[in-house]
GROMACS .gro file of C-alpha atoms in nm:
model
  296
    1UNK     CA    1  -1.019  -0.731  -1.523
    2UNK     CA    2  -0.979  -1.118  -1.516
    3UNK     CA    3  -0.676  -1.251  -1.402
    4UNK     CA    4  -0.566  -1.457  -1.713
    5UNK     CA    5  -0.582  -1.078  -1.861
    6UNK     CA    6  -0.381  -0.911  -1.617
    7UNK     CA    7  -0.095  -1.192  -1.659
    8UNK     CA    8  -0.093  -1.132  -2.041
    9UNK     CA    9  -0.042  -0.788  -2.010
   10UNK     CA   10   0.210  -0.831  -1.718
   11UNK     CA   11   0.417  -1.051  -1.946
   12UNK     CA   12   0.360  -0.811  -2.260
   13UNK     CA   13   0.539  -0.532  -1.956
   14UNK     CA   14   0.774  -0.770  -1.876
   15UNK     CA   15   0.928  -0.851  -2.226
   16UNK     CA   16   0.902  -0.471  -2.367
   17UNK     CA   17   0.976  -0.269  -2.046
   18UNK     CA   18   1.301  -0.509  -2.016
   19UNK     CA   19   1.482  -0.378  -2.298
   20UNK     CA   20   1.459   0.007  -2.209
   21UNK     CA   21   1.642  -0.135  -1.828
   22UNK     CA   22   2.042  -0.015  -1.784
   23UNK     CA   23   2.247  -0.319  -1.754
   24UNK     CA   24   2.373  -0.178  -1.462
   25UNK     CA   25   2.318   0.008  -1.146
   26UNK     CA   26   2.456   0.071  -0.824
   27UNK     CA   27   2.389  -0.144  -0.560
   28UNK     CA   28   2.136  -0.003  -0.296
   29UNK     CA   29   2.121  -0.218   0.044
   30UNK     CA   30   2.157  -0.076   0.422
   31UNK     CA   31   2.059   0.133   0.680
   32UNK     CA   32   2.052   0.537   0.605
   33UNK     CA   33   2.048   0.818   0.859
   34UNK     CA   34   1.752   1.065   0.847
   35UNK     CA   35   1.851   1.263   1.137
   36UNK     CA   36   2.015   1.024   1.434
   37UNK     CA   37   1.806   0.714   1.316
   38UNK     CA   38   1.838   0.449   1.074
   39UNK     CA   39   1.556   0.349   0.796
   40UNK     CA   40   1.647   0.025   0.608
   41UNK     CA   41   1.614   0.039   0.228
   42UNK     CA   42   1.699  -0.275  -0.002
   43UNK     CA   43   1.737  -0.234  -0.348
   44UNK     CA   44   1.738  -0.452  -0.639
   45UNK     CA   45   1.761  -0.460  -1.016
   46UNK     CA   46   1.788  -0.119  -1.266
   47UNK     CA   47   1.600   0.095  -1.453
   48UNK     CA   48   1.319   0.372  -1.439
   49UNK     CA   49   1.071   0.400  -1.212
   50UNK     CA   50   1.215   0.327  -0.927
   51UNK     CA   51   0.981   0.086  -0.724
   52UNK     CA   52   0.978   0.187  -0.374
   53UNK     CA   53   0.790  -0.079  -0.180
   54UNK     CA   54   0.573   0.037   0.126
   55UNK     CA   55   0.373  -0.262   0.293
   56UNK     CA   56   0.116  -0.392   0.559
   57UNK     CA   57   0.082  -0.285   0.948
   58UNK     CA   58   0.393  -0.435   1.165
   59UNK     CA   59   0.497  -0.596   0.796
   60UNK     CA   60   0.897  -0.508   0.757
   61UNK     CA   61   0.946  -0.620   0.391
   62UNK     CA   62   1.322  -0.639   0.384
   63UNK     CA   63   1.348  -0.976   0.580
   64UNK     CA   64   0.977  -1.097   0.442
   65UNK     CA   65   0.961  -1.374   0.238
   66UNK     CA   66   0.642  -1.277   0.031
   67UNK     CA   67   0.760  -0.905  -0.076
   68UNK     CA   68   1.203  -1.086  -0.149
   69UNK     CA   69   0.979  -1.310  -0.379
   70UNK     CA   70   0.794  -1.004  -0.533
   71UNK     CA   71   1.095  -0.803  -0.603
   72UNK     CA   72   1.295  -1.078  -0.745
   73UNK     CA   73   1.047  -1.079  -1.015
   74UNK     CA   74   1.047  -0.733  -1.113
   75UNK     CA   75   1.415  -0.666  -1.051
   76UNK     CA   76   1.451  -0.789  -1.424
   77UNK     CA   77   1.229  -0.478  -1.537
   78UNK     CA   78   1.342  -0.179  -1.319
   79UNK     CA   79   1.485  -0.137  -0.998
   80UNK     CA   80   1.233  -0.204  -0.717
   81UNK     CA   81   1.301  -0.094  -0.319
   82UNK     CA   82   1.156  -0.241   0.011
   83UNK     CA   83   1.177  -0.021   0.304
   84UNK     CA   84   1.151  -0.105   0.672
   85UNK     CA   85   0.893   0.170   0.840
   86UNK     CA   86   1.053   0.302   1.188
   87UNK     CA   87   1.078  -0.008   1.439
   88UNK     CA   88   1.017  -0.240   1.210
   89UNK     CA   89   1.295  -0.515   1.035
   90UNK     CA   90   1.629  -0.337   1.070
   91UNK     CA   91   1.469   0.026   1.094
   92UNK     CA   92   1.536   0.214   1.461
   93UNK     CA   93   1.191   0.280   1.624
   94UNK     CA   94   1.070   0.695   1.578
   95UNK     CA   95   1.120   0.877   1.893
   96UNK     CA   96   0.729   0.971   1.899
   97UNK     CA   97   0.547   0.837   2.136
   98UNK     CA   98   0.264   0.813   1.842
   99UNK     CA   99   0.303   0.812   1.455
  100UNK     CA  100   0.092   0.908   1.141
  101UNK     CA  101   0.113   0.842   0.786
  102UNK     CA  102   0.269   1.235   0.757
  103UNK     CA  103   0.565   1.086   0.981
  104UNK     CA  104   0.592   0.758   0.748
  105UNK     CA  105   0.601   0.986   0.468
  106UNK     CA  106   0.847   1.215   0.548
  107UNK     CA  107   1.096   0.884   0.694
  108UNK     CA  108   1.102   0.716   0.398
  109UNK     CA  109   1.168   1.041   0.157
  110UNK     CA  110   1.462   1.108   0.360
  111UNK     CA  111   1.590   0.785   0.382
  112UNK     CA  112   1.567   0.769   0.006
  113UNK     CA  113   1.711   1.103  -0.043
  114UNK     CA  114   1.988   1.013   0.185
  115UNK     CA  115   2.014   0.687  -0.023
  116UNK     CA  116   2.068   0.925  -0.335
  117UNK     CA  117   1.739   0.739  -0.504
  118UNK     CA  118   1.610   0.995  -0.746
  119UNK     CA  119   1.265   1.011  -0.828
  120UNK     CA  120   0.976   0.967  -0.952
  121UNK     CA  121   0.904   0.676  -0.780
  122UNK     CA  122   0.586   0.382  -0.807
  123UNK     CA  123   0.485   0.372  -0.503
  124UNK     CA  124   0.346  -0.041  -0.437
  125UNK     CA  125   0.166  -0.002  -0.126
  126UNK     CA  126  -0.002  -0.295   0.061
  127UNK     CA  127  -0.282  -0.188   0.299
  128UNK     CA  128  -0.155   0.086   0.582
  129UNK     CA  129   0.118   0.122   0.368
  130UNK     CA  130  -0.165   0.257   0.108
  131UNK     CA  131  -0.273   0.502   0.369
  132UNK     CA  132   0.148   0.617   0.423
  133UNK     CA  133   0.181   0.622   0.017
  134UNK     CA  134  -0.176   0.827  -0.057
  135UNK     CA  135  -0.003   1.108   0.225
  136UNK     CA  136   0.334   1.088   0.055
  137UNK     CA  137   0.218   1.115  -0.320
  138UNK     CA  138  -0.002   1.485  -0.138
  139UNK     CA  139   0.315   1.566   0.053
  140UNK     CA  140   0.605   1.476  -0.268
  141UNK     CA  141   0.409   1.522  -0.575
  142UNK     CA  142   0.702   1.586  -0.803
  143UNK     CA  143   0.865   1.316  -0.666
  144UNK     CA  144   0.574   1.018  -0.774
  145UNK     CA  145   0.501   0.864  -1.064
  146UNK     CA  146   0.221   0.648  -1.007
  147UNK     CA  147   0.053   0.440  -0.726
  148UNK     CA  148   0.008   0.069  -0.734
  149UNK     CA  149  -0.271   0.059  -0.427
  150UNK     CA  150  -0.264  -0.312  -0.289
  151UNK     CA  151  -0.549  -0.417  -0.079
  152UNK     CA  152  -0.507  -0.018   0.061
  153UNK     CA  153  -0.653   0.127   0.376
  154UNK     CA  154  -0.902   0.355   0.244
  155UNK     CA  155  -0.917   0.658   0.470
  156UNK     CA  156  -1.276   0.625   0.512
  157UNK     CA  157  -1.273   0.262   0.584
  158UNK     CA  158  -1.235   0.218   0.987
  159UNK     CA  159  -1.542   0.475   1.061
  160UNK     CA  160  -1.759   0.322   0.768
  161UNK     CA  161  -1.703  -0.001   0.879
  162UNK     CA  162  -1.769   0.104   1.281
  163UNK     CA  163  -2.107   0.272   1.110
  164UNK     CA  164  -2.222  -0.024   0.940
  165UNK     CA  165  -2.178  -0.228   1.303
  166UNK     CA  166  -2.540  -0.257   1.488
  167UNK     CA  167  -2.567  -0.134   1.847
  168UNK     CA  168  -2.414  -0.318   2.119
  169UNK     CA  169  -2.647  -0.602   2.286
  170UNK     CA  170  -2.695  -0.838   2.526
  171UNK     CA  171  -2.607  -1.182   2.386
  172UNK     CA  172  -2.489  -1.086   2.047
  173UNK     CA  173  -2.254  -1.294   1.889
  174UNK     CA  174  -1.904  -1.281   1.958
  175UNK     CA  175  -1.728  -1.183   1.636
  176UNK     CA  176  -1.928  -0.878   1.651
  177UNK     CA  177  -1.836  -0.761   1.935
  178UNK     CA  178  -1.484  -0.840   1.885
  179UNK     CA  179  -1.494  -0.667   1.552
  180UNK     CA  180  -1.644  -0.350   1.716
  181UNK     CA  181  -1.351  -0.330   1.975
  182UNK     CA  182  -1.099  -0.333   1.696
  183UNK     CA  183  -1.218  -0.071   1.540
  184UNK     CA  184  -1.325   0.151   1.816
  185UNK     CA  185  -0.978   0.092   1.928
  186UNK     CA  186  -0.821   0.156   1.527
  187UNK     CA  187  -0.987   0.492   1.563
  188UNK     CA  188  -0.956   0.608   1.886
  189UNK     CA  189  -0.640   0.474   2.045
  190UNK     CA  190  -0.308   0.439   1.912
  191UNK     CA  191  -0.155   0.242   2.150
  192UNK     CA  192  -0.370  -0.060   2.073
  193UNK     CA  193  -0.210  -0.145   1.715
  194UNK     CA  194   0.141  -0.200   1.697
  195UNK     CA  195   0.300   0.093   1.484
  196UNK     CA  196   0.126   0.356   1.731
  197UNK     CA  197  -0.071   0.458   1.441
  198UNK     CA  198  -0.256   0.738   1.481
  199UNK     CA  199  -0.584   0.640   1.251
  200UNK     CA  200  -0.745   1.001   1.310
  201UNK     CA  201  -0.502   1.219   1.222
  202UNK     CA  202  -0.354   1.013   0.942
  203UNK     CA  203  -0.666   0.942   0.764
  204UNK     CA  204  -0.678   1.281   0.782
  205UNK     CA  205  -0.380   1.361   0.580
  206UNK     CA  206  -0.469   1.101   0.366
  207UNK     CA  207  -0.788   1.274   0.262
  208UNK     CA  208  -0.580   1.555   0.130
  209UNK     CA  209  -0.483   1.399  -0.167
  210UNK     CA  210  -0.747   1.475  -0.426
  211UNK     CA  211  -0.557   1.434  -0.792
  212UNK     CA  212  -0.298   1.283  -0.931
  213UNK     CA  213  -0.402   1.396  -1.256
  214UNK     CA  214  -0.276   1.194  -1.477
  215UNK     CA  215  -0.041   0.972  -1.321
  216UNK     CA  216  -0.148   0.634  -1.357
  217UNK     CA  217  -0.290   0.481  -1.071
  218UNK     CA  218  -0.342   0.089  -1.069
  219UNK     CA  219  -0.626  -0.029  -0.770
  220UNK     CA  220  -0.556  -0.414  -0.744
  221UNK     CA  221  -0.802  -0.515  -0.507
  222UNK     CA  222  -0.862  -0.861  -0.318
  223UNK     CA  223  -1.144  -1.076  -0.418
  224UNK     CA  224  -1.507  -0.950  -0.302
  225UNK     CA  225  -1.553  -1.342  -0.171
  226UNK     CA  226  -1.357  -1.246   0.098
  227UNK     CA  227  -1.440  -1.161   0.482
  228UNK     CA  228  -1.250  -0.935   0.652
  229UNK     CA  229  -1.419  -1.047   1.011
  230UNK     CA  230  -1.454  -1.415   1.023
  231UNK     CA  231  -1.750  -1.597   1.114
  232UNK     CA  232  -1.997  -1.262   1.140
  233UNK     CA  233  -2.374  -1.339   0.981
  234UNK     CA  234  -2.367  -1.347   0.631
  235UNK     CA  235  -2.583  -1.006   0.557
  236UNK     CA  236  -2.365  -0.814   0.744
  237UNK     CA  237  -2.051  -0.991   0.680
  238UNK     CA  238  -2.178  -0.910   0.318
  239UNK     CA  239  -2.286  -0.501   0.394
  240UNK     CA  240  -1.925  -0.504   0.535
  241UNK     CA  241  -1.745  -0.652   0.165
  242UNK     CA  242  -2.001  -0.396  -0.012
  243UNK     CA  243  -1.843  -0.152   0.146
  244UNK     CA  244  -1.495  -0.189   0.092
  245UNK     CA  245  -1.530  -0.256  -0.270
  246UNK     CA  246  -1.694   0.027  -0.289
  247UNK     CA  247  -1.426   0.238  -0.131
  248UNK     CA  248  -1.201   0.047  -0.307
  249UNK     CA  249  -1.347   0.225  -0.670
  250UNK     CA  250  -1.329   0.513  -0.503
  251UNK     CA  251  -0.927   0.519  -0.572
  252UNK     CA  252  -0.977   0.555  -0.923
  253UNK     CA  253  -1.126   0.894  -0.898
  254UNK     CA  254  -0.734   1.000  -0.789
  255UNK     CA  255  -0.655   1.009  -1.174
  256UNK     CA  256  -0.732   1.015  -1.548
  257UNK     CA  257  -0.537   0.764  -1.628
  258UNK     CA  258  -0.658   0.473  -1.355
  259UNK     CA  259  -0.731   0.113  -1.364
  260UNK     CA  260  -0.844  -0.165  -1.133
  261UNK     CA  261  -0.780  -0.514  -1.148
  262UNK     CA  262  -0.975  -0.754  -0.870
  263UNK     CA  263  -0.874  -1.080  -0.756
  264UNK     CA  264  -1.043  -1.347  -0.793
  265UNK     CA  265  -1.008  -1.540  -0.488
  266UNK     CA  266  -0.782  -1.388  -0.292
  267UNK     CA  267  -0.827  -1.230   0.003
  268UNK     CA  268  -0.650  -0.905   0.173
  269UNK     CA  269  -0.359  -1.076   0.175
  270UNK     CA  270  -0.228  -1.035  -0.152
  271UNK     CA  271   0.125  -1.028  -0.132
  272UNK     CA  272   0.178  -1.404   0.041
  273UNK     CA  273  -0.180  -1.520  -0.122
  274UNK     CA  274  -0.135  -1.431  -0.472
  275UNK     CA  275   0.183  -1.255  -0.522
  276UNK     CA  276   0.169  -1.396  -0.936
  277UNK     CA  277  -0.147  -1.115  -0.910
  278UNK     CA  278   0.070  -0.874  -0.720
  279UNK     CA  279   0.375  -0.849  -0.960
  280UNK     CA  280   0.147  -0.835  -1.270
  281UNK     CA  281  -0.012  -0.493  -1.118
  282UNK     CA  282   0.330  -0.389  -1.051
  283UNK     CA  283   0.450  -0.453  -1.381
  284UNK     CA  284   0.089  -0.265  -1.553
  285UNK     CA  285   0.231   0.038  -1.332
  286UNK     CA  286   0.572   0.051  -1.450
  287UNK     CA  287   0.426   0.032  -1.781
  288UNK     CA  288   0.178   0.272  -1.771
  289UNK     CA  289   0.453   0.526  -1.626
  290UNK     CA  290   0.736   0.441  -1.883
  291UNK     CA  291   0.418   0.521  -2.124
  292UNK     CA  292   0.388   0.880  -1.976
  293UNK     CA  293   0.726   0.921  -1.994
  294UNK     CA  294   0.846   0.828  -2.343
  295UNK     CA  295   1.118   1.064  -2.337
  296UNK     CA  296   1.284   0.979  -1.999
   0.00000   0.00000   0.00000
């Protein structure tokens, strides 16, 4: 969908979703037990659905400038939450020595049980964070509305990537090689990203989620211009892009009631490189839920 469109119906969301918002609502903004830790959850603006805010790897989006931006602009339509994963912003670290997208999951439902947030909630989730939101929505059906998928980890995505990489050779150029280790070491050892991701397991639990019937699902995807290696041949930089849109589609295939708007420029870093295209899929999602929901 071109972006002009996806502004027009953002502000068409905007003006008529604003009127249905309660002028009030408690204040939600601190750190929450879930069991001898803290997970920090900041909360602005009212209204239904909830906005729960999950983002990128070692991305804490209390404290980031990018996702305060983001919020402020849909705290006028409903009330939207950012939440610090475990050792990130002003979260404690998990005990676990390694982490998957079941252990995100279950973190940030507590904390926002323990918060007294009731759901159903959006779920915006910004690459890994898509991964942690596709395993919650399995794990808490009754408690999501919708996804907004942002630039999200695909489940698939590391090993098809790794697949589409020729064999190692003498003298072949560097990015490639340096793109290989990455994701040798995304699959196969936790300790080399900084969350202690477990990529295995957690794509794993991520492939578990099959339907969301209904529930509308929004795919806003970064532009297909862009590279996520840097300075690798053009074919294969290009095999590598055909991919991911690819997967990318796949997402809408998680409901009835999907839709996927692609950047134009943009590149995997939507929410600090186009955040104007960011809030408008947010606002299509709250939309397309208060639409399922007239009688809320």
């Amino acid at each position: 969908m071109p972006s002009l469109i996806v502004s027009v119906l953002a502000a068409f969301s905007l003006t008529a979703a604003a009127a249905d918002a309660p002028k009030k609502s408690p204040e939600v903004d601190g750190r929450f037990d879930i069991g001898g830790r803290s997970i920090r959850l900041a909360c602005s603006g009212a209204g239904t659905p909830t906005v729960v805010v999950d983002a990128g790897m070692g991305t804490g989006p209390v404290e980031d400038a990018g996702w305060q931006r983001i919020a402020a602009r849909i705290a006028p339509t409903t009330r939207i939450c950012l939440y610090d994963r475990a050792g990130l912003g002003s979260s404690d670290p998990a005990p676990q020595a390694v982490r998957t997208s079941l252990d995100a999951a279950n973190d940030l439902h507590a904390a926002l049980q323990q918060a007294k947030l009731t759901g159903p909630y959006l779920l915006v989730a910004h690459s890994i964070g898509g991964l942690h939101a596709q395993v919650f929505a399995n794990r808490y059906p009754h408690d999501v509305a919708g996804l907004v998928l942002v630039s999200s980890s695909h489940p698939d995505q590391m090993t098809t990537w790794r697949s589409l990489l020729p064999p190692a050779s003498a003298g072949e150029e560097k990015p490639l090689t340096e793109a290989r280790a990455f994701l040798t070491r995304m699959i196969e050892d936790p300790s080399g990203n900084e969350e202690r991701l477990d990529w295995r397991v957690s794509a794993a639990q991520a492939r578990q989620l099959t339907s969301l019937g209904s529930k509308p699902v929004i795919v806003a995807t970064h532009s297909p211009r862009f590279r996520m290696v840097p300075g690798l041949s053009q074919p294969l930089a290009d095999r590598l892009e055909d991919a991911t849109q690819r997967m990318q589609k796949q997402f809408l295939s998680l409901s009835s009631n999907a839709r996927q708007n692609i950047a134009a420029t943009a590149g995997h870093g939507l929410p600090h490189e186009a955040p104007e295209f960011v809030v408008a899929n947010i606002l299509q999602g709250v939309a397309a839920v208060r639409a399922a929901q007239p009688t809320r």
